[in-house]
Structures are given as structure tokens and as C-alpha cells.
Coordinates of N, CA and C and ligand atoms in Angstrom, one line a residue:
X1 N 157.6 151.9 98.4 CA 158.6 152.6 99.2 C 159.2 153.7 98.5
X2 N 159.7 154.7 99.4 CA 160.0 155.9 98.7 C 161.4 156.0 98.2
X3 N 162.4 155.2 98.6 CA 163.8 155.3 98.1 C 164.0 154.6 97.0
X4 N 165.2 154.4 96.7 CA 165.7 153.6 95.4 C 166.5 152.5 95.8
X5 N 166.4 151.4 95.4 CA 167.2 150.3 95.7 C 167.9 149.7 94.5
X6 N 169.2 150.0 94.4 CA 170.1 149.7 93.4 C 171.1 148.5 93.7
X7 N 171.1 147.5 93.0 CA 172.1 146.4 93.4 C 173.1 146.1 92.2
X8 N 174.2 145.8 92.6 CA 175.4 145.4 91.6 C 175.6 144.0 91.7
X9 N 175.7 143.3 90.6 CA 175.9 141.8 90.6 C 177.0 141.6 89.5
X10 N 177.7 140.4 89.6 CA 178.5 140.0 88.6 C 179.7 139.0 89.4
X11 N 180.5 138.4 88.5 CA 181.4 137.5 89.0 C 182.5 138.3 89.7
X12 N 183.4 137.4 90.5 CA 184.4 138.1 91.1 C 185.4 138.7 90.1
X13 N 185.9 139.9 90.4 CA 186.8 140.6 89.4 C 186.0 141.3 88.3
X14 N 184.8 141.5 88.4 CA 184.0 142.2 87.3 C 184.1 143.7 87.4
X15 N 184.6 144.1 88.5 CA 184.7 145.6 88.7 C 183.5 146.1 89.4
X16 N 182.7 145.5 90.3 CA 181.6 145.9 91.0 C 181.9 147.1 92.0
X17 N 183.1 146.9 92.6 CA 183.4 147.9 93.6 C 183.7 149.3 93.0
X18 N 184.4 149.2 91.9 CA 184.9 150.5 91.1 C 183.5 151.2 90.7
X19 N 182.7 150.4 90.1 CA 181.3 150.9 89.5 C 180.4 151.4 90.6
X20 N 180.4 150.7 91.7 CA 179.7 151.3 92.9 C 180.2 152.5 93.4
X21 N 181.5 152.6 93.5 CA 182.2 154.0 94.0 C 181.9 155.1 93.0
X22 N 181.9 154.8 91.8 CA 181.8 156.0 90.8 C 180.2 156.5 91.0
X23 N 179.5 155.4 91.0 CA 177.9 155.7 90.9 C 177.5 156.5 92.3
X24 N 178.1 156.0 93.5 CA 177.9 156.8 94.7 C 178.3 158.2 94.6
X25 N 179.6 158.4 94.0 CA 180.2 159.8 94.0 C 179.2 160.7 93.1
X26 N 178.7 160.0 91.9 CA 177.7 160.8 91.2 C 176.5 161.1 91.8
X27 N 175.8 160.1 92.4 CA 174.7 160.4 93.1 C 174.8 161.4 94.3
X28 N 175.8 161.4 94.9 CA 176.1 162.3 96.1 C 176.3 163.7 95.5
X29 N 177.0 163.8 94.4 CA 177.2 165.2 93.8 C 175.9 165.6 93.2
X30 N 174.9 164.9 93.0 CA 173.6 165.3 92.7 C 172.7 165.8 93.9
X31 N 173.3 165.6 95.1 CA 172.7 165.9 96.3 C 171.8 164.8 96.9
X32 N 171.9 163.6 96.4 CA 171.2 162.6 97.1 C 171.8 161.9 98.3
X33 N 171.0 161.4 99.1 CA 171.6 160.7 100.4 C 171.6 159.2 100.0
X34 N 172.9 158.8 100.0 CA 173.0 157.3 99.7 C 173.7 156.5 100.8
X35 N 173.1 155.3 100.9 CA 173.5 154.3 101.7 C 174.3 153.2 101.0
X36 N 175.6 153.0 101.3 CA 176.5 152.1 100.5 C 176.6 150.8 101.4
X37 N 176.2 149.7 100.8 CA 176.2 148.5 101.7 C 176.5 147.3 100.8
X38 N 176.8 146.0 101.4 CA 177.1 144.8 100.7 C 176.6 143.6 101.4
X39 N 176.4 142.6 100.7 CA 176.3 141.3 101.2 C 177.2 140.4 100.5
X40 N 177.7 139.4 101.3 CA 177.3 139.2 102.7 C 178.1 140.3 103.6
X41 N 177.6 140.6 104.6 CA 178.0 141.8 105.5 C 177.0 142.9 105.8
X42 N 177.5 144.2 105.8 CA 176.6 145.3 105.8 C 176.1 145.6 107.2
X43 N 176.1 144.6 108.1 CA 175.7 144.9 109.5 C 176.8 144.2 110.4
X44 N 176.7 144.4 111.7 CA 177.6 143.8 112.7 C 177.4 142.2 112.6
X45 N 176.2 141.8 112.6 CA 175.9 140.3 112.5 C 176.4 139.8 111.2
X46 N 176.0 140.6 110.1 CA 176.5 140.3 108.8 C 178.1 140.0 108.5
X47 N 178.7 140.9 109.2 CA 180.1 140.7 109.1 C 180.7 139.5 109.7
X48 N 180.1 139.1 110.8 CA 180.4 137.8 111.5 C 180.0 136.7 110.6
X49 N 178.8 136.7 109.9 CA 178.4 135.7 109.1 C 179.3 135.6 107.9
X50 N 179.6 136.8 107.4 CA 180.6 136.9 106.1 C 181.8 136.0 106.5
X51 N 182.4 136.3 107.8 CA 183.7 135.7 108.0 C 183.4 134.2 107.9
X52 N 182.3 133.7 108.5 CA 182.1 132.3 108.5 C 182.0 131.6 107.1
X53 N 181.1 132.3 106.3 CA 180.7 131.8 105.0 C 181.9 131.9 104.0
X54 N 182.7 132.9 104.2 CA 183.8 133.1 103.2 C 185.1 132.4 103.6
X55 N 185.3 132.4 105.0 CA 186.7 132.0 105.4 C 186.7 130.7 106.4
X56 N 185.7 130.2 106.8 CA 185.7 129.1 107.7 C 186.4 127.8 107.0
X57 N 187.2 127.2 107.6 CA 187.9 126.1 107.0 C 187.1 124.8 107.2
X58 N 187.2 123.9 106.2 CA 186.5 122.6 106.4 C 185.2 122.6 105.5
X59 N 184.7 121.5 105.4 CA 183.4 121.2 104.6 C 182.3 122.1 105.1
X60 N 181.5 122.7 104.4 CA 180.1 123.3 104.6 C 179.1 122.8 103.8
X61 N 178.1 122.2 104.2 CA 177.1 121.6 103.4 C 176.4 122.8 102.5
X62 N 176.1 122.5 101.3 CA 175.7 123.6 100.5 C 174.6 124.3 101.0
X63 N 173.5 123.5 101.5 CA 172.3 124.1 102.0 C 172.6 125.0 103.1
X64 N 173.6 124.6 104.0 CA 174.0 125.4 105.2 C 174.6 126.7 104.7
X65 N 175.4 126.7 103.6 CA 175.9 128.0 103.0 C 174.8 128.8 102.5
X66 N 173.9 128.3 101.8 CA 172.7 129.0 101.3 C 171.9 129.7 102.4
X67 N 171.7 128.9 103.5 CA 171.0 129.6 104.6 C 171.7 130.6 105.4
X68 N 173.1 130.6 105.5 CA 173.9 131.6 106.0 C 173.8 132.9 105.2
X69 N 173.9 132.8 103.8 CA 173.6 133.9 103.1 C 172.2 134.5 103.2
X70 N 171.3 133.6 103.4 CA 169.9 134.0 103.6 C 169.7 134.7 105.0
X71 N 170.3 134.2 106.0 CA 170.2 134.7 107.3 C 170.9 136.1 107.4
X72 N 172.1 136.3 106.8 CA 172.7 137.6 106.6 C 171.6 138.5 105.8
X73 N 171.1 138.1 104.7 CA 170.2 139.0 104.1 C 169.0 139.3 104.8
X74 N 168.5 138.5 105.5 CA 167.2 138.8 106.3 C 167.4 139.9 107.3
X75 N 168.6 139.7 108.0 CA 169.0 140.8 109.0 C 169.3 142.1 108.4
X76 N 170.1 142.1 107.3 CA 170.5 143.2 106.6 C 169.4 144.1 106.1
X77 N 168.5 143.4 105.4 CA 167.3 143.9 104.8 C 166.4 144.7 106.0
X78 N 166.2 143.8 107.0 CA 165.2 144.2 107.9 C 165.7 145.4 108.8
X79 N 167.1 145.4 109.1 CA 167.6 146.5 110.0 C 168.4 147.6 109.2
X80 N 168.6 147.4 108.0 CA 169.4 148.4 107.5 C 168.8 149.1 106.1
X81 N 168.4 148.1 105.3 CA 168.1 148.5 103.9 C 166.6 149.1 103.9
X82 N 165.6 148.3 104.5 CA 164.3 148.8 104.5 C 164.2 150.1 105.2
X83 N 164.8 150.2 106.5 CA 164.7 151.6 107.0 C 165.3 152.8 106.2
X84 N 166.3 152.4 105.4 CA 166.9 153.5 104.6 C 166.0 153.9 103.4
X85 N 165.3 152.8 102.8 CA 164.4 153.1 101.8 C 163.1 153.8 102.3
X86 N 162.8 153.5 103.5 CA 161.5 154.2 104.2 C 161.8 155.6 104.3
X87 N 163.1 156.1 104.7 CA 163.5 157.4 104.9 C 163.7 158.1 103.4
X88 N 163.6 157.4 102.3 CA 163.7 158.0 101.0 C 165.1 158.0 100.4
X89 N 166.0 157.2 101.2 CA 167.5 157.4 100.6 C 167.5 156.3 99.5
X90 N 168.8 156.4 98.9 CA 169.1 155.7 97.8 C 170.1 154.6 98.4
X91 N 169.8 153.3 98.1 CA 170.6 152.3 98.6 C 171.4 151.7 97.5
X92 N 172.7 151.6 97.5 CA 173.6 151.2 96.5 C 174.3 149.9 97.1
X93 N 173.9 148.8 96.7 CA 174.2 147.4 97.3 C 175.1 146.5 96.5
X94 N 176.2 146.1 96.9 CA 177.2 145.1 96.3 C 176.5 143.8 96.6
X95 N 176.0 143.2 95.5 CA 175.4 141.8 95.6 C 174.1 141.8 96.5
X96 N 173.2 140.9 96.0 CA 171.8 140.7 96.7 C 171.3 139.3 96.2
X97 N 170.1 139.2 96.2 CA 169.6 137.7 96.1 C 170.0 137.1 94.7
X98 N 170.3 137.9 93.6 CA 170.7 137.1 92.4 C 172.0 136.6 92.6
X99 N 172.9 136.8 93.5 CA 174.1 136.2 93.9 C 173.9 134.8 94.5
X100 N 172.8 134.7 95.3 CA 172.4 133.5 95.8 C 171.9 132.5 94.8
X101 N 171.1 133.1 93.9 CA 170.6 132.3 92.8 C 171.6 131.7 92.0
X102 N 172.7 132.7 91.6 CA 173.8 132.4 90.7 C 174.7 131.3 91.5
X103 N 175.2 131.6 92.6 CA 176.2 130.8 93.3 C 175.7 129.7 93.9
X104 N 174.6 129.8 94.8 CA 174.1 128.6 95.4 C 173.1 127.8 94.5
X105 N 172.3 128.5 93.8 CA 171.4 127.8 93.0 C 172.0 127.2 91.9
X106 N 172.7 127.9 91.1 CA 173.5 127.3 89.9 C 174.9 126.6 90.3
X107 N 175.7 127.5 90.9 CA 177.1 127.0 91.1 C 177.0 125.8 92.1
X108 N 176.3 125.9 93.1 CA 176.2 124.5 94.0 C 175.1 123.5 93.6
X109 N 174.3 124.1 92.5 CA 173.3 123.2 92.0 C 172.2 122.9 92.9
X110 N 171.9 123.9 93.7 CA 170.7 123.6 94.8 C 169.3 123.8 94.0
X111 N 169.5 124.6 92.8 CA 168.4 124.9 92.1 C 167.8 126.4 92.3
X112 N 167.7 127.2 91.2 CA 167.6 128.6 91.3 C 166.2 128.9 91.9
X113 N 165.1 128.2 91.7 CA 164.0 128.7 92.0 C 163.8 128.5 93.4
X114 N 164.3 127.5 93.9 CA 164.1 127.3 95.5 C 164.9 128.4 96.3
X115 N 166.2 128.7 95.7 CA 167.0 129.5 96.5 C 166.4 131.0 96.4
X116 N 165.9 131.3 95.2 CA 165.3 132.6 95.0 C 163.9 132.7 96.1
X117 N 163.4 131.6 96.2 CA 162.1 131.7 97.2 C 162.6 131.9 98.6
X118 N 163.7 131.3 98.9 CA 164.2 131.3 100.3 C 164.6 132.8 100.5
X119 N 165.4 133.5 99.5 CA 165.8 134.8 99.7 C 164.5 135.8 99.7
X120 N 163.5 135.5 99.1 CA 162.3 136.3 99.0 C 161.5 136.1 100.4
X121 N 161.6 134.9 100.9 CA 161.1 134.8 102.3 C 161.8 135.4 103.3
X122 N 163.1 135.4 103.2 CA 164.1 136.0 104.3 C 163.9 137.6 104.2
X123 N 163.5 138.1 103.0 CA 163.5 139.7 102.9 C 161.9 140.1 102.8
X124 N 161.1 139.2 103.0 CA 159.5 139.7 102.8 C 159.3 140.3 101.4
X125 N 160.1 139.6 100.5 CA 159.7 140.0 99.2 C 160.4 141.2 98.4
X126 N 161.4 141.7 99.0 CA 162.0 143.0 98.5 C 162.8 142.6 97.3
X127 N 162.5 143.3 96.3 CA 163.3 143.2 95.0 C 163.9 144.6 94.7
X128 N 165.0 144.5 94.1 CA 165.6 145.9 93.6 C 164.8 146.7 92.6
X129 N 164.9 147.9 92.6 CA 164.4 148.8 91.5 C 165.3 148.6 90.2
X130 N 166.6 148.5 90.3 CA 167.4 148.1 89.3 C 168.5 147.3 89.6
X131 N 168.9 146.3 88.7 CA 170.1 145.5 89.2 C 171.1 145.6 88.1
X132 N 172.3 146.1 88.3 CA 173.3 146.2 87.4 C 174.2 145.0 87.2
X133 N 174.2 144.2 86.0 CA 175.0 143.0 86.0 C 176.2 143.2 85.2
X134 N 177.4 143.2 85.8 CA 178.6 143.4 85.2 C 179.1 142.0 84.6
X135 N 178.8 141.9 83.3 CA 179.0 140.5 82.8 C 180.5 140.3 82.4
X136 N 181.0 139.2 82.8 CA 182.4 138.9 82.4 C 182.5 137.3 82.4
X137 N 183.3 136.9 81.4 CA 183.5 135.5 81.4 C 184.4 135.0 82.5
X138 N 184.3 133.9 83.1 CA 184.9 133.4 84.4 C 186.3 133.5 84.3
X139 N 187.0 133.2 83.1 CA 188.5 133.1 83.0 C 189.1 134.6 83.0
X140 N 188.5 135.5 82.4 CA 188.9 136.9 82.6 C 188.7 137.3 84.0
X141 N 187.7 137.1 84.7 CA 187.4 137.5 86.0 C 188.6 136.9 87.0
X142 N 188.9 135.6 86.7 CA 189.9 135.0 87.5 C 191.2 135.8 87.3
X143 N 191.6 136.1 86.0 CA 192.8 136.8 85.7 C 192.9 138.0 86.4
X144 N 191.9 138.9 86.4 CA 191.8 140.1 86.9 C 191.9 140.1 88.4
X145 N 191.3 139.0 89.1 CA 191.4 138.8 90.5 C 192.9 138.4 90.9
X146 N 193.5 137.8 90.0 CA 194.9 137.4 90.4 C 195.9 138.6 90.4
X147 N 195.4 139.6 89.7 CA 196.4 140.8 89.8 C 196.4 141.5 91.1
X148 N 195.4 141.3 91.8 CA 195.2 142.1 93.1 C 195.2 141.1 94.3
X149 N 195.2 139.8 94.2 CA 195.0 138.9 95.3 C 196.2 137.9 95.4
X150 N 196.5 137.5 96.6 CA 197.2 136.4 96.7 C 196.4 135.2 97.3
X151 N 195.4 135.6 98.1 CA 194.6 134.5 98.8 C 193.1 134.6 98.2
X152 N 192.5 133.5 98.0 CA 191.1 133.4 97.6 C 190.3 133.0 98.7
X153 N 189.0 133.4 98.8 CA 188.0 133.0 99.7 C 187.4 131.6 99.2
X154 N 186.5 131.1 100.0 CA 185.9 129.7 99.6 C 185.2 129.9 98.3
X155 N 184.5 130.8 98.0 CA 183.8 130.9 96.8 C 184.8 131.2 95.5
X156 N 185.7 132.1 95.8 CA 186.6 132.3 94.8 C 187.4 131.2 94.3
X157 N 187.7 130.2 95.3 CA 188.6 129.2 95.0 C 187.9 128.0 94.3
X158 N 186.5 128.1 94.0 CA 185.9 127.2 93.3 C 186.4 127.1 91.9
X159 N 186.1 125.9 91.3 CA 186.7 125.7 89.9 C 186.0 126.5 88.8
X160 N 186.5 126.5 87.8 CA 186.0 127.3 86.6 C 184.5 126.9 86.3
X161 N 184.2 125.6 86.3 CA 182.8 125.2 86.0 C 181.8 125.9 86.9
X162 N 181.9 125.9 88.2 CA 181.2 126.5 89.1 C 181.0 128.1 88.7
X163 N 182.0 128.7 88.3 CA 181.9 130.2 88.0 C 181.2 130.4 86.7
X164 N 181.3 129.2 85.7 CA 180.6 129.3 84.5 C 179.1 129.1 84.7
X165 N 178.7 128.3 85.6 CA 177.4 128.1 85.8 C 176.8 129.2 86.5
X166 N 177.6 130.0 87.3 CA 176.9 131.1 88.0 C 176.8 132.2 87.0
X167 N 177.8 132.4 86.0 CA 177.6 133.5 85.1 C 176.3 133.1 84.1
X168 N 176.2 131.9 83.7 CA 175.2 131.6 82.9 C 173.7 131.9 83.5
X169 N 173.6 131.6 84.9 CA 172.5 131.8 85.6 C 172.3 133.4 85.8
X170 N 173.2 134.1 85.9 CA 173.0 135.5 86.0 C 172.4 136.0 84.6
X171 N 172.9 135.4 83.4 CA 172.4 135.9 82.2 C 171.0 135.5 82.1
X172 N 170.5 134.4 82.5 CA 169.2 133.8 82.5 C 168.3 134.8 83.3
X173 N 168.8 135.1 84.5 CA 167.8 135.9 85.4 C 167.7 137.4 84.7
X174 N 168.8 137.8 84.1 CA 168.7 139.1 83.2 C 167.7 138.9 82.2
X175 N 167.7 137.9 81.4 CA 166.7 137.9 80.4 C 165.2 137.6 80.8
X176 N 165.1 137.0 82.0 CA 163.7 136.9 82.6 C 163.1 138.0 83.1
X177 N 164.0 139.1 83.5 CA 163.5 140.2 84.1 C 164.2 141.5 83.6
X178 N 164.0 141.7 82.2 CA 164.8 142.7 81.5 C 164.4 144.1 81.9
X179 N 163.2 144.4 82.5 CA 163.0 145.6 83.1 C 163.8 146.0 84.4
X180 N 164.2 144.9 85.2 CA 165.0 145.2 86.3 C 166.4 145.3 85.9
X181 N 167.0 144.5 85.1 CA 168.3 144.3 84.8 C 169.0 145.3 83.8
X182 N 170.1 145.9 84.2 CA 170.9 146.4 83.1 C 172.1 145.6 83.1
X183 N 172.3 145.0 81.8 CA 173.6 144.1 81.6 C 174.6 144.8 80.9
X184 N 175.8 144.9 81.6 CA 176.9 145.6 80.9 C 178.1 144.7 80.8
X185 N 178.7 144.9 79.6 CA 180.0 144.0 79.3 C 181.1 144.7 80.1
X186 N 181.5 144.0 81.1 CA 182.4 144.4 82.0 C 183.9 144.6 81.4
X187 N 184.2 144.2 80.2 CA 185.4 144.4 79.6 C 185.5 145.8 79.0
X188 N 184.5 146.6 78.9 CA 184.4 147.9 78.4 C 185.1 148.8 79.3
X189 N 185.6 150.1 78.8 CA 186.4 150.9 79.6 C 185.5 151.5 80.8
X190 N 186.2 151.5 81.9 CA 185.5 151.9 83.2 C 184.6 153.1 83.0
X191 N 185.0 154.1 82.4 CA 184.2 155.4 82.4 C 182.9 155.2 81.4
X192 N 183.0 154.3 80.4 CA 182.0 154.0 79.4 C 180.9 153.3 80.3
X193 N 181.3 152.4 81.1 CA 180.3 151.6 81.9 C 179.7 152.4 82.9
X194 N 180.4 153.3 83.5 CA 179.9 154.3 84.5 C 178.8 155.2 83.9
X195 N 179.2 155.6 82.7 CA 178.2 156.5 81.9 C 176.8 155.7 81.6
X196 N 177.0 154.4 81.3 CA 175.8 153.6 80.9 C 174.9 153.4 82.1
X197 N 175.6 153.2 83.2 CA 174.9 153.0 84.4 C 174.2 154.4 84.9
X198 N 175.0 155.5 84.9 CA 174.2 156.8 85.2 C 173.1 157.1 84.4
X199 N 173.1 156.7 83.2 CA 172.1 156.9 82.3 C 170.8 156.1 82.7
X200 N 171.0 154.9 83.1 CA 170.0 154.0 83.5 C 169.3 154.5 84.8
X201 N 170.2 154.8 85.7 CA 169.8 155.2 87.1 C 169.1 156.6 87.0
X202 N 169.6 157.6 86.2 CA 169.0 158.8 86.1 C 167.5 158.7 85.8
X203 N 167.1 157.7 85.0 CA 165.7 157.6 84.5 C 164.8 157.2 85.7
X204 N 165.4 156.8 86.8 CA 164.7 156.4 88.0 C 164.6 157.5 89.0
X205 N 165.3 158.5 88.8 CA 165.4 159.5 89.9 C 164.2 160.5 89.8
Ligands
TYD1 P1 182.1 139.8 97.6 O1 182.0 140.6 98.9 O2 181.4 140.6 96.3 O3 183.5 139.3 97.4 P2 184.6 140.1 96.4 O4 184.7 141.4 96.9 O5 185.7 139.1 96.7 O6 184.0 139.9 95.0 O7 181.4 138.5 97.8 C1 181.8 137.5 98.4 C2 181.6 136.1 97.8 O8 180.4 135.5 98.3 C3 181.6 136.0 96.3 O9 182.5 135.2 95.9 C4 180.1 135.7 96.0 C5 179.7 134.9 97.2 N1 178.2 135.1 97.4 C6 177.4 134.0 97.3 O10 178.0 132.9 96.9 N2 176.0 134.1 97.5 C7 175.5 135.3 98.0 O11 174.3 135.2 98.2 C8 176.3 136.4 98.0 C9 175.7 137.8 98.4 C10 177.6 136.3 97.8

């Protein structure tokens, strides 16, 4: 495919949105056409699924949760991301299949391999060209989040062990695919992190 598919991953409060914004500004200043998107969400159907998966009250079976994220992903990739990549655009996406492996696979203990297979089926095997993992320990993430939030969504409200398992899973994924992942310490200054990301991405342009 002609375009470039960049995903950002990391725990809640790791600074993904700030880094995404800085990366997009830089890419656009270089004359690239960039599609900025996110999961869950990114399409009309996706925004409805996002509302359900993040804010619906009451119990949700873990496999149902995993399938909602996968349904969101299937529609998003088919209708927005693949067409953008086929046009030759750069897609900068907040969260993708590694989020499902970390949160549903490890956090909900559904098993990383099966959850990854589900996402690969949903997307007909689309993997990012580069995945930026903003690594942060779960208690620092929670503290950062508390500075800007008064309400937490269903996933954010999970206990520390859940977020600890997700973080460990992210680091395992990165270790297994070092050519795809760039792991950055999210406690570093914002501008340092942005420069590290630009350096990695510029090698793919
Ligand atoms: P996000 O939009 O990144 O939330 P925030 O802006 O609050 O960080 O993601 C929403 C939540 O959904 C986040 O807690 C992680 C979770 N999530 C999963 O559990 N599995 C997934 O596959 C994805 C994409 C997100």
C-alpha cells in the first residue's frame, strides 16, 4: 500500500494526544496529507460503538467488549483507513490492535494471541508501519489523568492490576516486534519525545 500507517499506543494519561498533535503538525508542515483518527471511534458507526463500550452502564461480558472493539476496528479500517492509505495519505491513529491485545487480551485475561487473531481477521491483516508506544507506569498515568478528569470511563476505572497487566503486555508486544515498535519513556519532556518520534518517522518518508 502506498501510504504510511502510524499508530500511537500507551496507557491512559501517557500523552498520546499531545504527541499525535505535534507529529501531525510536523508532517503537515512538510507538505504531507495526513488523516488523523482514533479507535474506538473514527467513523459515525465507530462513535456509536465508542459510546457503548466506554460509557454503557452495567456488566458487559469481556468477550462482548472485545468484539465491540473489533467491530469498530473492522468498519474503521475498511471505510476510512485503507482508502486513505490507498490514496497515499499518512494515517496517524490513536490506538489500534495492540490496545485490544493489552486491554482485552491481558487486562481482561482473554489471551493476547486470540485477541490479536480476532483483530487481524477484522482488518484483513492490516499492521501499522510504525507503532509508537508511550510507556508509563500505571500509577503515574492515573495521577496524570486525575489532573484533567473528574469522571472515568469503564476502562479507566479498572483497578491498578488491570492497567499493570496492560502495560506489561504492551512491552512484550514491543519486544516481539522491535522493527515495528518505537518505545518511548513517557515521563521525558514533551519536546524530547516529539523529536524522537519525528526521527523515527522521517526514516519512513
Ligand atoms: P482513548 O480514546 O485512548 O481514551 P482516552 O482518550 O481516555 O485515553 O481509549 C478509550 C479506552 O478504550 C482506553 O481506556 C483504552 C480502551 N481500549 C481498549 O480497551 N481496547 C481497544 O482495542 C481500544 C482501541 C481501546
